[in-house]
Short mmCIF file of C-alpha atoms and ligand atoms in Angstrom, two decimals:
data_model
loop_
_atom_site.label_atom_id
_atom_site.label_comp_id
_atom_site.label_asym_id
_atom_site.label_seq_id
_atom_site.Cartn_x
_atom_site.Cartn_y
_atom_site.Cartn_z
CA MET I 22 115.11 84.27 80.24
CA GLU I 23 111.92 86.57 79.46
CA ALA I 24 108.67 85.84 81.90
CA THR I 25 106.18 86.27 78.79
CA SER I 26 106.24 86.65 75.55
CA PRO I 27 108.82 88.16 73.45
CA ALA I 28 107.15 91.26 71.14
CA LEU I 29 108.01 94.46 71.54
CA SER I 30 107.35 96.24 75.28
CA ARG I 31 105.03 98.99 75.65
CA ILE I 32 108.17 100.58 77.96
CA GLY I 33 111.91 100.08 79.19
CA LEU I 34 113.10 100.92 82.82
CA ALA I 35 116.67 100.83 83.39
CA GLY I 36 118.24 100.74 86.82
CA LEU I 37 117.12 97.90 89.31
CA ALA I 38 117.45 98.89 92.79
CA VAL I 39 115.01 99.11 94.93
CA MET I 40 112.70 101.79 92.97
CA GLY I 41 113.67 100.31 89.58
CA GLN I 42 112.81 96.89 90.67
CA ASN I 43 108.99 98.18 92.03
CA LEU I 44 108.35 100.23 89.96
CA ALA I 45 108.81 97.81 86.71
CA LEU I 46 106.72 95.45 88.13
CA ASN I 47 103.77 97.97 89.23
CA ILE I 48 103.68 98.79 85.87
CA ALA I 49 103.57 95.58 84.50
CA GLU I 50 101.06 94.82 87.10
CA LYS I 51 98.79 97.34 85.60
CA GLY I 52 98.79 95.65 82.37
CA PHE I 53 101.68 97.53 80.44
CA PRO I 54 104.18 94.91 78.86
CA ILE I 55 107.89 96.19 80.41
CA SER I 56 111.69 95.59 78.98
CA VAL I 57 114.19 95.84 82.04
CA TYR I 58 117.66 96.50 82.17
CA ASN I 59 120.34 96.92 85.23
CA ARG I 60 124.15 97.69 84.58
CA THR I 61 124.87 94.29 86.79
CA ALA I 62 122.83 91.46 85.49
CA SER I 63 122.38 89.78 88.54
CA LYS I 64 119.40 92.31 89.53
CA VAL I 65 117.99 91.22 85.63
CA ASP I 66 117.46 87.94 87.38
CA GLU I 67 116.12 89.40 90.56
CA THR I 68 113.40 91.26 88.92
CA LEU I 69 112.59 88.46 86.17
CA ASP I 70 112.32 85.82 89.38
CA ARG I 71 109.88 88.68 90.94
CA ALA I 72 107.77 89.56 87.60
CA VAL I 73 106.86 85.36 87.62
CA ALA I 74 106.61 84.87 91.73
CA GLU I 75 104.28 87.97 91.55
CA GLY I 76 101.56 87.01 89.12
CA GLN I 77 103.81 86.18 85.60
CA LEU I 78 104.06 89.54 85.16
CA PRO I 79 104.40 90.87 81.40
CA LEU I 80 108.52 91.95 82.18
CA SER I 81 111.11 91.39 79.57
CA GLY I 82 114.74 91.52 80.65
CA HIS I 83 117.94 92.13 78.96
CA TYR I 84 121.60 92.44 79.07
CA SER I 85 122.51 94.48 76.90
CA PRO I 86 121.40 98.18 76.50
CA ARG I 87 121.12 97.42 72.41
CA GLU I 88 118.75 94.10 73.15
CA PHE I 89 116.98 96.45 75.99
CA VAL I 90 116.30 99.34 73.46
CA LEU I 91 115.31 97.87 70.68
CA SER I 92 113.04 95.48 72.70
CA ILE I 93 110.98 98.55 73.05
CA ARG I 94 107.82 99.58 71.00
CA ARG I 95 108.34 103.16 68.97
CA PRO I 96 108.38 106.12 69.95
CA ARG I 97 110.46 104.67 72.82
CA SER I 98 109.88 105.98 76.28
CA VAL I 99 113.20 104.79 78.48
CA ILE I 100 112.81 105.24 82.48
CA ILE I 101 116.09 105.42 84.35
CA LEU I 102 116.16 104.81 87.91
CA VAL I 103 119.63 105.19 88.93
CA LYS I 104 121.82 106.82 92.09
CA ALA I 105 121.73 110.29 90.43
CA GLY I 106 124.93 112.67 89.63
CA SER I 107 127.39 110.35 86.77
CA PRO I 108 125.73 107.57 87.03
CA VAL I 109 122.75 109.28 85.16
CA ASP I 110 124.81 110.33 82.39
CA GLN I 111 126.16 106.70 82.06
CA THR I 112 123.31 105.48 81.32
CA ILE I 113 121.66 107.97 79.18
CA ALA I 114 125.42 107.17 76.98
CA ALA I 115 124.98 104.15 76.96
CA LEU I 116 120.95 103.83 76.23
CA SER I 117 121.06 106.95 73.66
CA ASP I 118 123.28 105.06 71.11
CA HIS I 119 120.36 103.16 69.94
CA MET I 120 117.76 105.49 70.59
CA GLU I 121 115.97 107.27 67.53
CA PRO I 122 115.01 110.61 67.15
CA GLY I 123 111.17 110.70 68.92
CA ASP I 124 111.91 108.01 71.64
CA CYS I 125 112.20 109.67 74.80
CA ILE I 126 114.49 109.16 78.53
CA ILE I 127 112.95 109.83 81.51
CA ASP I 128 114.50 109.60 84.32
CA GLY I 129 113.14 108.94 87.76
CA GLY I 130 115.82 109.25 90.13
CA ASN I 131 116.39 112.81 92.39
CA GLU I 132 118.48 115.00 90.83
CA TRP I 133 119.37 118.21 91.14
CA TYR I 134 117.22 120.36 88.30
CA GLU I 135 119.95 122.19 86.13
CA ASN I 136 121.35 118.40 85.50
CA THR I 137 117.84 117.97 83.69
CA GLU I 138 117.73 120.77 81.83
CA ARG I 139 121.60 120.12 80.98
CA ARG I 140 120.73 117.04 79.30
CA ILE I 141 116.85 118.02 77.68
CA ARG I 142 119.81 120.15 75.54
CA GLN I 143 121.84 117.12 75.49
CA VAL I 144 119.37 114.74 74.02
CA ALA I 145 118.36 116.74 72.08
CA GLU I 146 120.89 116.97 69.69
CA LYS I 147 119.91 113.32 68.89
CA GLY I 148 116.56 114.41 68.97
CA LEU I 149 115.72 112.68 71.75
CA LEU I 150 112.70 113.65 74.17
CA TYR I 151 113.07 114.03 77.92
CA LEU I 152 111.77 114.05 80.97
CA GLY I 153 112.89 114.75 84.86
CA MET I 154 110.51 112.67 86.91
CA GLY I 155 109.77 113.18 90.37
CA VAL I 156 108.91 109.88 92.07
CA SER I 157 107.93 109.93 95.60
CA GLY I 158 106.78 107.24 97.79
CA GLY I 159 109.59 105.17 98.54
CA GLU I 160 109.45 101.60 97.93
CA ASP I 161 106.12 100.30 99.03
CA GLY I 162 105.00 103.73 96.44
CA ALA I 163 106.80 102.32 93.92
CA ARG I 164 105.49 99.03 93.68
CA HIS I 165 101.77 100.20 94.52
CA GLY I 166 101.26 103.32 93.17
CA PRO I 167 103.62 106.39 93.49
CA SER I 168 103.46 109.69 93.53
CA LEU I 169 104.94 111.05 90.40
CA MET I 170 106.14 114.43 89.13
CA PRO I 171 106.66 114.41 85.65
CA GLY I 172 108.15 117.98 84.02
CA GLY I 173 109.99 117.92 80.65
CA SER I 174 109.27 117.51 77.14
CA TYR I 175 105.19 117.77 77.06
CA GLU I 176 105.40 115.23 73.79
CA ALA I 177 106.84 112.81 75.67
CA TYR I 178 104.66 113.56 78.36
CA LEU I 179 101.61 112.47 76.28
CA ASN I 180 103.54 109.32 75.04
CA ILE I 181 103.61 108.11 78.29
CA GLU I 182 100.44 109.69 80.50
CA ASP I 183 98.28 106.24 80.20
CA VAL I 184 100.95 104.17 81.74
CA VAL I 185 102.14 106.79 84.57
CA LYS I 186 98.37 107.87 84.79
CA LYS I 187 97.72 104.02 85.65
CA VAL I 188 100.57 103.29 87.91
CA ALA I 189 100.23 106.28 89.65
CA ALA I 190 98.82 106.31 93.32
CA GLN I 191 94.70 106.77 92.64
CA VAL I 192 93.21 108.73 95.35
CA GLU I 193 89.57 109.92 95.04
CA ASP I 194 89.89 113.35 92.61
CA GLY I 195 92.65 111.47 90.09
CA PRO I 196 95.58 109.54 89.77
CA CYS I 197 98.53 111.21 91.57
CA VAL I 198 100.39 112.16 88.28
CA THR I 199 100.33 115.31 86.27
CA TYR I 200 102.72 117.51 83.89
CA ILE I 201 103.90 119.43 86.11
CA GLY I 202 105.85 121.92 83.36
CA GLU I 203 108.81 123.13 81.43
CA GLY I 204 112.78 121.97 82.50
CA GLY I 205 113.53 120.43 85.49
CA SER I 206 110.56 121.64 87.06
CA GLY I 207 109.46 118.03 87.68
CA ASN I 208 113.10 117.41 90.12
CA PHE I 209 112.41 120.87 91.63
CA VAL I 210 109.17 119.56 93.04
CA LYS I 211 110.05 116.76 93.49
CA MET I 212 113.27 118.85 95.36
CA VAL I 213 110.74 121.05 97.74
CA HIS I 214 108.05 118.06 98.15
CA ASN I 215 111.75 116.76 100.20
CA GLY I 216 112.10 119.46 102.05
CA ILE I 217 108.17 120.04 103.02
CA GLU I 218 109.31 115.88 104.51
CA TYR I 219 111.85 117.53 106.63
CA GLY I 220 109.76 119.99 107.90
CA ASP I 221 106.59 117.10 108.54
CA MET I 222 109.50 114.58 110.53
CA GLN I 223 110.95 117.55 112.32
CA LEU I 224 107.29 118.46 113.50
CA ILE I 225 106.29 114.72 114.69
CA ALA I 226 109.39 114.82 115.67
CA GLU I 227 109.36 117.96 118.45
CA ALA I 228 105.52 116.51 119.38
CA TYR I 229 107.01 113.27 120.33
CA ASP I 230 109.82 114.92 122.47
CA VAL I 231 107.46 117.70 124.38
CA LEU I 232 104.84 114.25 124.74
CA LYS I 233 107.67 112.48 126.46
CA THR I 234 109.74 114.62 127.96
CA ALA I 235 107.64 117.50 129.46
CA GLY I 236 104.09 115.01 129.64
CA GLY I 237 105.77 111.75 130.89
CA LEU I 238 104.12 109.80 128.21
CA SER I 239 105.20 105.94 127.31
CA ASN I 240 105.57 104.76 123.97
CA ALA I 241 102.26 102.57 124.25
CA GLU I 242 100.67 105.88 124.71
CA LEU I 243 102.13 107.83 122.37
CA ALA I 244 101.31 104.98 120.26
CA ASP I 245 97.41 105.71 121.09
CA ILE I 246 97.79 109.65 120.99
CA PHE I 247 99.48 109.15 117.34
CA ASP I 248 96.60 106.79 116.14
CA GLU I 249 94.36 109.06 117.55
CA TRP I 250 95.70 111.73 115.58
CA ASN I 251 95.87 109.78 112.34
CA ARG I 252 91.65 109.58 113.05
CA GLY I 253 91.46 113.25 112.54
CA GLU I 254 92.63 116.98 110.79
CA LEU I 255 96.69 115.65 111.58
CA GLU I 256 95.64 112.37 109.51
CA SER I 257 98.57 111.41 107.42
CA PHE I 258 101.28 108.72 106.70
CA LEU I 259 103.98 109.89 108.37
CA VAL I 260 101.98 110.28 111.66
CA GLU I 261 100.39 106.67 111.09
CA ILE I 262 103.79 105.39 110.67
CA THR I 263 105.51 107.06 113.78
CA ALA I 264 102.01 105.24 115.68
CA ASN I 265 103.87 101.77 114.35
CA ILE I 266 107.00 102.95 115.57
CA PHE I 267 105.85 103.69 118.94
CA LYS I 268 104.57 99.49 119.14
CA VAL I 269 107.86 97.78 117.96
CA LYS I 270 109.44 96.12 120.80
CA ASP I 271 113.27 95.25 120.07
CA GLU I 272 113.97 92.03 119.08
CA HIS I 273 117.74 92.21 120.65
CA GLY I 274 116.42 93.02 123.69
CA ASN I 275 114.07 94.92 126.58
CA GLY I 276 111.86 97.08 125.95
CA ASP I 277 110.81 99.12 122.82
CA LEU I 278 113.11 99.55 119.52
CA VAL I 279 112.48 103.58 118.84
CA ASP I 280 114.52 103.72 122.33
CA LYS I 281 117.09 102.20 121.22
CA ILE I 282 118.20 103.72 118.20
CA LEU I 283 121.00 106.34 118.04
CA ASP I 284 120.25 110.07 118.28
CA LYS I 285 121.65 111.07 114.30
CA THR I 286 119.95 111.69 111.58
CA GLY I 287 120.83 110.83 108.07
CA MET I 288 119.89 113.37 104.97
CA LYS I 289 121.06 112.24 100.95
CA GLY I 290 120.68 116.20 100.34
CA THR I 291 117.24 117.03 98.42
CA GLY I 292 116.82 119.34 101.95
CA LYS I 293 119.92 121.02 101.23
CA TRP I 294 119.17 122.23 97.90
CA THR I 295 115.44 122.84 99.08
CA VAL I 296 117.45 125.56 102.01
CA GLN I 297 119.69 126.89 99.29
CA GLN I 298 117.17 127.23 96.78
CA ALA I 299 114.69 128.95 99.58
CA ALA I 300 118.25 131.46 100.22
CA GLU I 301 118.69 131.84 96.25
CA LEU I 302 115.49 133.00 95.62
CA SER I 303 114.91 135.17 99.07
CA VAL I 304 111.85 133.45 100.06
CA ALA I 305 112.06 132.62 103.99
CA ALA I 306 111.37 128.77 104.30
CA PRO I 307 112.18 128.79 108.47
CA THR I 308 110.60 125.23 109.03
CA ILE I 309 112.20 123.48 106.78
CA ALA I 310 116.07 125.43 107.59
CA SER I 311 115.59 124.40 111.14
CA SER I 312 114.79 120.70 110.10
CA LEU I 313 117.93 120.84 108.37
CA ASP I 314 119.91 122.95 111.06
CA CYS I 315 118.82 120.09 113.37
CA ARG I 316 119.52 116.97 111.29
CA TYR I 317 123.59 119.07 111.12
CA LEU I 318 123.15 119.13 114.70
CA SER I 319 122.01 115.74 115.29
CA GLY I 320 124.93 114.45 114.20
CA LEU I 321 127.33 115.88 116.42
CA LYS I 322 126.73 113.17 118.88
CA GLU I 323 129.62 112.95 120.26
CA GLU I 324 130.01 116.84 120.89
CA ARG I 325 126.27 117.03 122.34
CA GLU I 326 127.50 114.25 124.71
CA ALA I 327 130.42 116.76 125.72
CA ALA I 328 128.45 119.56 125.75
CA ALA I 329 125.78 118.27 127.91
CA GLU I 330 129.00 117.11 130.13
CA ALA I 331 130.36 120.82 130.62
CA LEU I 332 127.18 122.35 131.09
CA LYS I 333 126.26 120.06 133.54
CA GLU I 334 129.64 120.88 135.05
CA ALA I 335 129.14 125.18 134.66
CA GLY I 336 125.51 124.18 136.88
CA MET I 337 123.05 123.45 134.22
CA ARG I 338 120.04 121.57 135.52
CA GLU I 339 117.56 119.66 134.33
CA ASP I 340 114.33 119.68 136.35
CA VAL I 341 112.30 117.66 133.61
CA GLY I 342 110.55 116.33 136.77
CA ALA I 343 109.18 119.32 138.35
CA VAL I 344 108.16 119.93 135.10
CA ARG I 345 106.19 117.10 134.35
CA SER I 346 104.74 116.91 138.45
CA GLY I 347 102.89 120.08 137.59
CA ILE I 348 101.33 118.79 134.14
CA ASP I 349 97.72 118.66 132.95
CA LYS I 350 98.45 115.40 130.78
CA LYS I 351 95.23 116.23 128.97
CA ARG I 352 95.95 119.80 127.79
CA LEU I 353 99.19 119.31 126.72
CA ILE I 354 98.70 116.37 124.24
CA ASP I 355 95.89 118.32 122.89
CA ASP I 356 97.65 121.90 122.86
CA VAL I 357 100.37 119.67 121.12
CA ARG I 358 98.06 118.45 118.38
CA GLN I 359 97.13 121.64 117.84
CA ALA I 360 100.95 123.47 117.21
CA LEU I 361 101.71 120.71 115.22
CA TYR I 362 98.98 120.86 112.74
CA ALA I 363 99.19 125.05 113.05
CA SER I 364 103.22 124.66 112.66
CA LYS I 365 103.08 122.19 109.60
CA ILE I 366 100.56 125.21 108.03
CA CYS I 367 103.41 127.49 107.97
CA SER I 368 106.00 124.72 107.00
CA TYR I 369 103.44 124.08 103.88
CA ALA I 370 103.35 127.71 103.12
CA GLN I 371 106.91 128.32 102.60
CA GLY I 372 107.10 125.46 100.49
CA MET I 373 104.72 126.71 98.29
CA ASN I 374 106.01 129.98 98.23
CA LEU I 375 109.11 128.77 97.26
CA LEU I 376 107.38 126.84 94.43
CA ARG I 377 105.79 129.98 93.52
CA ALA I 378 109.12 132.14 93.37
CA LYS I 379 111.05 129.54 91.45
CA SER I 380 107.75 129.31 88.82
CA VAL I 381 108.22 132.91 88.18
CA GLU I 382 111.50 132.72 87.62
CA LYS I 383 111.58 129.79 85.49
CA GLU I 384 108.11 130.41 83.88
CA TRP I 385 107.26 127.10 84.72
CA ASN I 386 103.42 128.47 85.52
CA LEU I 387 103.81 125.57 87.76
CA ASN I 388 99.34 125.11 89.54
CA LEU I 389 100.17 124.58 93.25
CA GLY I 390 96.89 123.85 93.85
CA GLU I 391 97.47 120.69 91.36
CA LEU I 392 100.55 119.68 92.89
CA ALA I 393 98.57 119.78 96.38
CA ARG I 394 96.39 117.63 94.81
CA ILE I 395 99.08 114.84 93.70
CA TRP I 396 101.11 114.54 96.88
CA LYS I 397 97.10 113.73 98.43
CA GLY I 398 97.95 109.76 97.92
CA GLY I 399 101.57 107.67 96.93
CA CYS I 400 104.44 110.00 98.66
CA ILE I 401 105.24 110.02 102.03
CA ILE I 402 103.70 114.11 103.06
CA ARG I 403 100.63 112.62 102.25
CA ALA I 404 97.68 114.07 104.31
CA VAL I 405 94.22 114.64 104.06
CA PHE I 406 94.81 118.25 104.94
CA LEU I 407 96.45 118.52 101.37
CA ASP I 408 93.16 118.65 99.77
CA ARG I 409 92.59 121.91 102.07
CA ILE I 410 95.78 123.02 100.32
CA LYS I 411 94.24 122.34 96.91
CA ARG I 412 91.15 123.89 97.48
CA ALA I 413 92.77 126.95 98.73
CA TYR I 414 94.79 127.27 95.73
CA LEU I 415 91.43 126.63 93.74
CA ARG I 416 89.63 128.74 95.94
CA ASN I 417 92.67 131.79 95.05
CA PRO I 418 95.34 130.42 92.07
CA ASN I 419 97.02 134.10 93.40
CA LEU I 420 97.34 132.98 97.29
CA ALA I 421 99.98 135.46 98.50
CA SER I 422 100.39 132.47 101.65
CA LEU I 423 97.97 129.84 102.82
CA ILE I 424 98.36 131.93 105.97
CA VAL I 425 95.81 134.32 104.45
CA ASP I 426 93.23 132.05 103.06
CA PRO I 427 90.32 132.11 105.15
CA GLU I 428 89.96 128.62 106.11
CA PHE I 429 93.16 127.95 107.39
CA ALA I 430 93.69 131.90 109.12
CA ARG I 431 90.61 130.87 110.78
CA GLU I 432 92.17 127.66 111.75
CA MET I 433 96.21 129.24 112.85
CA VAL I 434 94.10 131.92 115.12
CA GLN I 435 91.75 128.72 116.71
CA ARG I 436 95.06 127.24 117.30
CA GLN I 437 97.31 129.83 118.18
CA ALA I 438 97.03 129.93 122.30
CA ALA I 439 97.43 126.04 121.93
CA TRP I 440 100.40 126.74 119.79
CA ARG I 441 101.76 129.32 122.01
CA ARG I 442 101.58 127.53 125.51
CA VAL I 443 103.63 124.46 124.00
CA VAL I 444 105.97 126.24 122.21
CA GLY I 445 106.19 128.94 125.97
CA LEU I 446 106.40 125.63 128.00
CA ALA I 447 109.22 123.83 125.91
CA VAL I 448 111.66 127.34 125.59
CA SER I 449 111.12 126.73 129.53
CA ASN I 450 112.03 124.24 129.84
CA GLY I 451 114.94 123.57 127.78
CA ILE I 452 112.90 120.97 125.38
CA SER I 453 114.38 122.15 121.76
CA THR I 454 111.53 123.09 119.42
CA PRO I 455 113.40 124.46 116.67
CA GLY I 456 110.47 123.67 114.09
CA MET I 457 107.87 125.11 115.87
CA CYS I 458 109.27 128.05 117.08
CA ALA I 459 110.13 128.61 113.44
CA SER I 460 106.38 127.96 112.42
CA LEU I 461 105.82 130.53 114.69
CA ASN I 462 108.16 132.92 114.78
CA TYR I 463 107.15 132.50 110.18
CA PHE I 464 103.77 133.49 111.45
CA ASP I 465 104.13 136.25 113.90
CA THR I 466 106.76 138.12 111.84
CA TYR I 467 104.14 137.82 108.55
CA ARG I 468 100.98 138.90 110.10
CA ARG I 469 102.41 141.87 111.62
CA ALA I 470 101.69 145.18 109.59
CA ARG I 471 104.63 146.57 111.38
CA LEU I 472 108.47 144.91 112.40
CA PRO I 473 111.49 146.89 113.95
CA ALA I 474 112.71 146.51 110.46
CA ASN I 475 112.88 150.45 110.35
CA LEU I 476 115.89 150.14 112.98
CA ILE I 477 117.74 148.27 111.01
CA GLN I 478 117.10 150.78 107.66
CA ALA I 479 117.97 153.53 109.93
CA GLN I 480 121.52 151.26 110.84
CA ARG I 481 121.85 150.23 107.85
CA ASP I 482 121.87 153.97 106.74
CA LEU I 483 123.98 155.51 109.28
CA PHE I 484 126.97 153.53 108.89
CA GLY I 485 126.81 152.45 104.53
CA ALA I 486 124.29 155.09 103.35
CA HIS I 487 122.43 152.75 102.31
CA THR I 488 118.85 155.24 102.41
CA TYR I 489 115.45 154.62 103.42
CA GLU I 490 112.31 155.20 102.47
CA ARG I 491 110.03 157.08 104.72
CA ILE I 492 106.12 155.91 105.96
CA ASP I 493 104.53 158.68 104.99
CA GLY I 494 105.52 159.44 101.60
CA PRO I 495 107.62 158.65 98.69
CA GLY I 496 111.30 158.77 98.03
CA SER I 497 114.46 157.87 99.07
CA PHE I 498 116.35 159.25 102.06
CA HIS I 499 120.08 159.62 103.85
CA THR I 500 120.22 161.29 106.92
CA GLU I 501 123.56 162.49 108.92
CA TRP I 502 122.56 160.60 112.10
CA THR I 503 125.77 160.42 113.96
CA LYS I 504 125.80 164.42 113.42
CA LEU I 505 122.35 165.02 114.68
CA ALA I 506 122.76 162.54 117.20
CA GLN I 507 125.96 164.48 118.98
CA LYS I 508 124.12 167.70 117.77
CA SER I 509 120.98 166.29 120.29
CA ASN I 510 124.02 164.88 122.68
CA SER I 511 125.15 168.55 123.12
CA GLY I 512 121.88 169.94 123.30
CA VAL I 513 120.53 167.47 125.92
CA ALA I 514 124.35 168.40 127.87
CA ALA I 515 123.34 172.24 127.66
CA LEU I 516 119.80 171.72 129.04
CA ASN I 517 121.21 169.62 131.73
P1 LIG Q 622 120.15 103.70 94.07
O1 LIG Q 622 120.34 105.23 93.88
O2 LIG Q 622 120.81 103.16 95.25
O3 LIG Q 622 121.43 103.75 93.15
C1 LIG Q 622 121.41 101.81 92.77
C2 LIG Q 622 121.33 101.84 91.21
O4 LIG Q 622 121.94 102.92 90.50
C3 LIG Q 622 121.51 99.86 90.73
O5 LIG Q 622 120.36 99.93 89.77
C4 LIG Q 622 123.40 100.74 90.11
O6 LIG Q 622 123.81 99.71 88.85
C5 LIG Q 622 123.01 101.50 89.43
N1 LIG Q 622 123.80 102.59 88.63
C6 LIG Q 622 125.11 103.35 89.87
BR1 LIG Q 622 125.09 102.92 91.80
N2 LIG Q 622 126.14 103.45 89.07
C7 LIG Q 622 125.75 103.25 87.79
C8 LIG Q 622 126.64 103.94 86.17
N3 LIG Q 622 127.57 104.22 86.34
N4 LIG Q 622 125.89 102.78 85.14
C9 LIG Q 622 124.52 102.30 85.42
N5 LIG Q 622 123.86 102.33 87.25
C10 LIG Q 622 124.75 102.53 87.47
O7 LIG Q 622 118.42 103.40 93.49
P2 LIG Q 622 117.48 103.74 94.59
O8 LIG Q 622 117.39 103.16 95.76
O9 LIG Q 622 116.59 102.39 93.49
O10 LIG Q 622 116.95 104.84 93.78
C11 LIG Q 622 117.22 105.04 92.51
C12 LIG Q 622 116.53 106.86 92.13
O11 LIG Q 622 115.81 107.04 93.65
C13 LIG Q 622 117.75 107.87 93.72
O12 LIG Q 622 118.21 108.63 92.59
C14 LIG Q 622 116.92 108.11 94.29
O13 LIG Q 622 117.74 109.01 95.27
C15 LIG Q 622 115.38 108.26 94.05
N6 LIG Q 622 114.64 107.79 94.83
C16 LIG Q 622 114.50 106.63 95.71
C17 LIG Q 622 113.81 106.72 96.97
C18 LIG Q 622 114.11 105.20 97.68
O14 LIG Q 622 113.26 105.16 98.82
N7 LIG Q 622 115.35 104.52 97.58
C19 LIG Q 622 112.91 106.90 97.02
C20 LIG Q 622 112.34 108.66 96.13
C21 LIG Q 622 113.33 108.14 95.04
P3 LIG Q 622 124.19 98.48 89.46
O15 LIG Q 622 123.24 97.56 90.32
O16 LIG Q 622 125.19 98.18 88.40
O17 LIG Q 622 124.98 98.91 90.90
#
């Protein structure tokens, strides 16, 4: 049952669902003989058939963990691509019995980073090395060049460096892979990548909503606009695929497919983890959080329909027609493009600051510019814009926020009038734009030298004696606010 000669393979891969099958074929196509294994045998046969059909690729199929492990050259590197959680533990248990000290397990799934850290310790007892490697790019990326985020044992990374550098997507400044750092850093970086992806998708959906609802644009017009945007500063995979989505007709009826899709967003958990981690680390990530909230609200389809009805009965009117009649479409399109770009900068600033906070906590020494570079190709958030992020961190590795990088700062200032017009139009017409609003509020909160937090401190001190600091000198102060206020009240009363 082998597609090519049975000499020992350079690497192994266990778990042949969508991602595993495609990554295995990619590795084989780059000239690295690979052994594959899957719990259910039929997927091994499927992969072997594809290896033959896709060019007699050097891939050998195995039906038992032992036979699989022994078919790999030492020190063995075995990639696992099974469902995250206990399937990974079960696969490790099945394989590690046959592995020897110095061999390495590489989990390529969307795993919670602490599970990776636990497994690093667990397999170390047998002398095995471990990597948690984020893989992004979906099916197509896995087959033709993903973005890879390996973290864990550096020695293990060196064992597979030649393979991953060839298998990853290639951009002008190198392959989209780098050693991320120790422990579960590879999984953590992939998790934040997914959180940023949530934000990007939400912001694009809001741009669509404003253009469609307030601007009255048709799907054909939207396709043209997204195509045009994809030739400028917004050039990215998500903008490109969005243009294509607007072009697809419904095969089962009249009209466009996008209009027939139920407005309920699914999710698998990495966005939630990102928001939880942001809260744990006291990092504000409102754009990413609002995109998660929107997914939750989208799930309440029946409740939303009932709410629409209840509020209509209570007198709610939607005057979208009136908005449209007074709108300058050309200007709206240009404003939305600028609002989308500026909102995106804020969202990435949040994701990058979350990564930095975790890096400090865990001493991972993450290189934020290098992370932006390996996201330039292969992955779902790939975009021309990431090169600018890379350069911002090259200019200043200790940049407090992307917002204060001189180039991004200038761009945001240039775009803020359009950004405010779009958010203002949406708010006044009841078109929800939680991502754009969150980004704009993040920007306005971060850039203001003085916030109303003084009042909150006073309230906290009044009801809880939490003390406060003063702007005109050091120290910690407490005031008897109620007593003083009463005194001043009686003073006022006496004056009257
Ligand atoms: P799935 O997440 O759908 O997992 C299916 C695979 O897990 C099959 O090979 C299945 O074997 C195996 N498996 C299960 Br389920 N339970 C098992 C167990 N107890 N022991 C051994 N094997 C078990 O596959 P996927 O969509 O290819 O994703 C793989 C990983 O990559 C996941 O962590 C996913 O989150 C991540 N990821 C996916 C994408 C994507 O676009 N799909 C993108 C990026 C990352 P069986 O055939 O015997 O049932």
